[in-house]
PDB file of C-alpha atoms in Angstrom:
ATOM      1  CA  GLN A  21     -83.509  56.639 -22.514  1.00 86.00           C
ATOM      2  CA  VAL A  22     -83.709  55.582 -26.147  1.00 91.00           C
ATOM      3  CA  GLN A  23     -85.772  57.728 -28.475  1.00 94.00           C
ATOM      4  CA  LEU A  24     -86.474  57.390 -32.168  1.00 95.00           C
ATOM      5  CA  VAL A  25     -87.640  60.440 -34.099  1.00 96.00           C
ATOM      6  CA  GLU A  26     -88.910  59.974 -37.626  1.00 97.00           C
ATOM      7  CA  SER A  27     -89.198  62.516 -40.398  1.00 96.00           C
ATOM      8  CA  GLU A  28     -92.561  63.405 -41.829  1.00 96.00           C
ATOM      9  CA  GLY A  29     -94.091  61.203 -44.479  1.00 96.00           C
ATOM     10  CA  GLY A  30     -96.452  62.625 -47.004  1.00 96.00           C
ATOM     11  CA  LEU A  31     -98.723  62.238 -49.973  1.00 97.00           C
ATOM     12  CA  VAL A  32     -97.052  60.920 -53.103  1.00 98.00           C
ATOM     13  CA  GLN A  33     -98.393  60.046 -56.518  1.00 98.00           C
ATOM     14  CA  PRO A  34     -98.014  56.490 -57.766  1.00 98.00           C
ATOM     15  CA  GLY A  35     -94.571  56.033 -59.265  1.00 98.00           C
ATOM     16  CA  GLY A  36     -93.159  58.780 -57.100  1.00 98.00           C
ATOM     17  CA  SER A  37     -90.425  58.728 -54.488  1.00 98.00           C
ATOM     18  CA  LEU A  38     -90.090  59.610 -50.846  1.00 98.00           C
ATOM     19  CA  ARG A  39     -87.286  59.395 -48.312  1.00 98.00           C
ATOM     20  CA  LEU A  40     -87.844  58.756 -44.642  1.00 98.00           C
ATOM     21  CA  SER A  41     -85.288  59.233 -41.912  1.00 98.00           C
ATOM     22  CA  CYS A  42     -85.145  58.181 -38.285  1.00 97.00           C
ATOM     23  CA  ALA A  43     -82.701  59.529 -35.735  1.00 95.00           C
ATOM     24  CA  ALA A  44     -81.958  57.495 -32.626  1.00 93.00           C
ATOM     25  CA  SER A  45     -80.785  59.088 -29.409  1.00 89.00           C
ATOM     26  CA  GLY A  46     -79.561  57.548 -26.196  1.00 87.00           C
ATOM     27  CA  SER A  47     -76.967  54.842 -25.633  1.00 81.00           C
ATOM     28  CA  ILE A  48     -76.839  53.464 -29.153  1.00 78.00           C
ATOM     29  CA  PHE A  49     -74.223  51.074 -30.430  1.00 82.00           C
ATOM     30  CA  ALA A  50     -73.668  50.685 -34.130  1.00 79.00           C
ATOM     31  CA  TYR A  51     -74.323  46.939 -34.010  1.00 82.00           C
ATOM     32  CA  TYR A  52     -77.881  47.357 -32.729  1.00 88.00           C
ATOM     33  CA  PRO A  53     -80.195  46.381 -35.589  1.00 92.00           C
ATOM     34  CA  MET A  54     -82.420  49.107 -36.985  1.00 94.00           C
ATOM     35  CA  GLY A  55     -85.209  48.856 -39.472  1.00 96.00           C
ATOM     36  CA  TRP A  56     -88.517  49.985 -40.867  1.00 98.00           C
ATOM     37  CA  TYR A  57     -91.939  48.429 -40.470  1.00 98.00           C
ATOM     38  CA  ARG A  58     -95.305  49.533 -41.761  1.00 98.00           C
ATOM     39  CA  GLN A  59     -98.934  49.064 -40.866  1.00 98.00           C
ATOM     40  CA  ALA A  60    -101.789  49.582 -43.271  1.00 96.00           C
ATOM     41  CA  PRO A  61    -105.378  50.071 -42.036  1.00 91.00           C
ATOM     42  CA  GLY A  62    -106.871  46.801 -40.899  1.00 94.00           C
ATOM     43  CA  LYS A  63    -103.600  44.940 -41.290  1.00 96.00           C
ATOM     44  CA  GLN A  64    -100.830  43.797 -38.994  1.00 97.00           C
ATOM     45  CA  ARG A  65     -97.540  45.607 -38.767  1.00 97.00           C
ATOM     46  CA  GLU A  66     -95.093  44.115 -41.245  1.00 97.00           C
ATOM     47  CA  LEU A  67     -91.382  44.244 -41.817  1.00 97.00           C
ATOM     48  CA  VAL A  68     -90.185  46.490 -44.621  1.00 98.00           C
ATOM     49  CA  ALA A  69     -86.397  46.409 -44.245  1.00 98.00           C
ATOM     50  CA  THR A  70     -83.693  45.927 -41.651  1.00 97.00           C
ATOM     51  CA  ILE A  71     -80.012  46.794 -41.479  1.00 95.00           C
ATOM     52  CA  THR A  72     -77.548  45.205 -39.098  1.00 92.00           C
ATOM     53  CA  ARG A  73     -73.844  45.734 -38.629  1.00 86.00           C
ATOM     54  CA  GLY A  74     -71.470  43.269 -37.104  1.00 80.00           C
ATOM     55  CA  ILE A  75     -68.411  43.990 -35.033  1.00 77.00           C
ATOM     56  CA  VAL A  76     -66.470  44.519 -38.260  1.00 78.00           C
ATOM     57  CA  ILE A  77     -67.546  47.739 -39.957  1.00 75.00           C
ATOM     58  CA  SER A  78     -67.774  46.092 -43.377  1.00 80.00           C
ATOM     59  CA  ASP A  79     -70.018  43.317 -42.071  1.00 87.00           C
ATOM     60  CA  ILE A  80     -73.428  44.766 -42.913  1.00 89.00           C
ATOM     61  CA  ARG A  81     -76.552  42.730 -43.505  1.00 93.00           C
ATOM     62  CA  ILE A  82     -79.655  44.138 -45.174  1.00 95.00           C
ATOM     63  CA  ASP A  83     -82.987  42.389 -45.557  1.00 97.00           C
ATOM     64  CA  TYR A  84     -86.089  43.500 -47.444  1.00 98.00           C
ATOM     65  CA  ALA A  85     -89.645  42.321 -47.647  1.00 98.00           C
ATOM     66  CA  ASP A  86     -90.310  40.771 -51.038  1.00 97.00           C
ATOM     67  CA  SER A  87     -92.927  43.417 -51.762  1.00 97.00           C
ATOM     68  CA  VAL A  88     -90.367  46.234 -51.686  1.00 98.00           C
ATOM     69  CA  LYS A  89     -87.267  44.592 -53.133  1.00 98.00           C
ATOM     70  CA  GLY A  90     -85.849  46.604 -56.013  1.00 97.00           C
ATOM     71  CA  ARG A  91     -87.887  49.678 -55.067  1.00 98.00           C
ATOM     72  CA  PHE A  92     -86.878  50.554 -51.511  1.00 98.00           C
ATOM     73  CA  THR A  93     -83.380  51.076 -50.143  1.00 98.00           C
ATOM     74  CA  ILE A  94     -82.453  51.137 -46.472  1.00 98.00           C
ATOM     75  CA  SER A  95     -79.267  52.814 -45.349  1.00 96.00           C
ATOM     76  CA  ARG A  96     -77.725  53.935 -42.110  1.00 94.00           C
ATOM     77  CA  ASP A  97     -75.343  56.595 -40.946  1.00 92.00           C
ATOM     78  CA  PHE A  98     -73.689  54.806 -38.046  1.00 87.00           C
ATOM     79  CA  ALA A  99     -71.978  57.935 -36.799  1.00 87.00           C
ATOM     80  CA  LEU A 100     -75.280  59.834 -36.571  1.00 90.00           C
ATOM     81  CA  ASN A 101     -77.360  56.831 -35.441  1.00 90.00           C
ATOM     82  CA  THR A 102     -79.770  57.606 -38.249  1.00 94.00           C
ATOM     83  CA  VAL A 103     -81.478  55.154 -40.561  1.00 96.00           C
ATOM     84  CA  TYR A 104     -83.037  56.067 -43.889  1.00 98.00           C
ATOM     85  CA  LEU A 105     -85.590  54.508 -46.175  1.00 98.00           C
ATOM     86  CA  GLN A 106     -85.521  55.610 -49.801  1.00 98.00           C
ATOM     87  CA  MET A 107     -88.775  54.593 -51.434  1.00 98.00           C
ATOM     88  CA  ASN A 108     -89.019  54.660 -55.222  1.00 98.00           C
ATOM     89  CA  SER A 109     -91.694  53.554 -57.663  1.00 98.00           C
ATOM     90  CA  LEU A 110     -94.277  53.871 -54.935  1.00 98.00           C
ATOM     91  CA  LYS A 111     -97.558  52.033 -55.311  1.00 98.00           C
ATOM     92  CA  PRO A 112    -100.955  52.616 -53.689  1.00 97.00           C
ATOM     93  CA  GLU A 113    -100.424  49.416 -51.689  1.00 97.00           C
ATOM     94  CA  ASP A 114     -97.415  51.051 -50.030  1.00 98.00           C
ATOM     95  CA  THR A 115     -99.830  53.343 -48.209  1.00 98.00           C
ATOM     96  CA  ALA A 116     -99.336  52.802 -44.487  1.00 98.00           C
ATOM     97  CA  VAL A 117     -97.963  54.230 -41.287  1.00 98.00           C
ATOM     98  CA  TYR A 118     -94.229  53.614 -41.315  1.00 98.00           C
ATOM     99  CA  TYR A 119     -92.372  52.916 -38.089  1.00 98.00           C
ATOM    100  CA  CYS A 120     -88.679  53.002 -37.387  1.00 97.00           C
ATOM    101  CA  SER A 121     -87.343  50.286 -35.086  1.00 96.00           C
ATOM    102  CA  LEU A 122     -84.260  49.685 -32.983  1.00 95.00           C
ATOM    103  CA  ASN A 123     -83.458  46.394 -31.283  1.00 92.00           C
ATOM    104  CA  ILE A 124     -81.452  46.211 -28.076  1.00 90.00           C
ATOM    105  CA  GLY A 125     -81.307  42.629 -26.922  1.00 89.00           C
ATOM    106  CA  SER A 126     -84.861  41.334 -26.686  1.00 92.00           C
ATOM    107  CA  ARG A 127     -86.415  44.792 -26.582  1.00 93.00           C
ATOM    108  CA  THR A 128     -87.693  46.701 -29.600  1.00 95.00           C
ATOM    109  CA  TYR A 129     -87.984  50.465 -29.549  1.00 95.00           C
ATOM    110  CA  TRP A 130     -90.341  52.208 -31.983  1.00 97.00           C
ATOM    111  CA  GLY A 131     -90.568  55.585 -33.578  1.00 96.00           C
ATOM    112  CA  GLN A 132     -93.787  57.582 -33.425  1.00 96.00           C
ATOM    113  CA  GLY A 133     -94.868  56.474 -36.872  1.00 97.00           C
ATOM    114  CA  THR A 134     -95.286  58.568 -39.980  1.00 97.00           C
ATOM    115  CA  GLN A 135     -98.057  58.380 -42.568  1.00 98.00           C
ATOM    116  CA  VAL A 136     -97.164  57.658 -46.176  1.00 98.00           C
ATOM    117  CA  THR A 137    -100.041  57.876 -48.640  1.00 98.00           C
ATOM    118  CA  VAL A 138     -99.645  56.924 -52.270  1.00 98.00           C
ATOM    119  CA  SER A 139    -102.526  58.217 -54.310  1.00 97.00           C
ATOM    120  CA  SER A 140    -103.302  60.186 -57.428  1.00 95.00           C
TER     121      SER A 140
END
């Protein structure tokens, strides 16, 4: 049984920073892609960032949505099966529920979601 448990989000002022984490449990292999998505009220869930490792440890691919490039950083502790999202220079438009994801074959597992609100 795969489970994803996210850390709490929070309320942050514009320009502030926040770090999210997501721990995966179950039969997890390091080469399973993990990532972060977000969903703002009235909008569809959208990709924020993904991180994928190949068979070779040094073969890591990271992708970001254009809207977060240069501000957000995704990282992963492969030994702990934990993925992180460091969010800097936060903007009000970053306000959303953030979801951690894990892909195993054609199936996507989701975290419970955590609210991030950027407001003064």
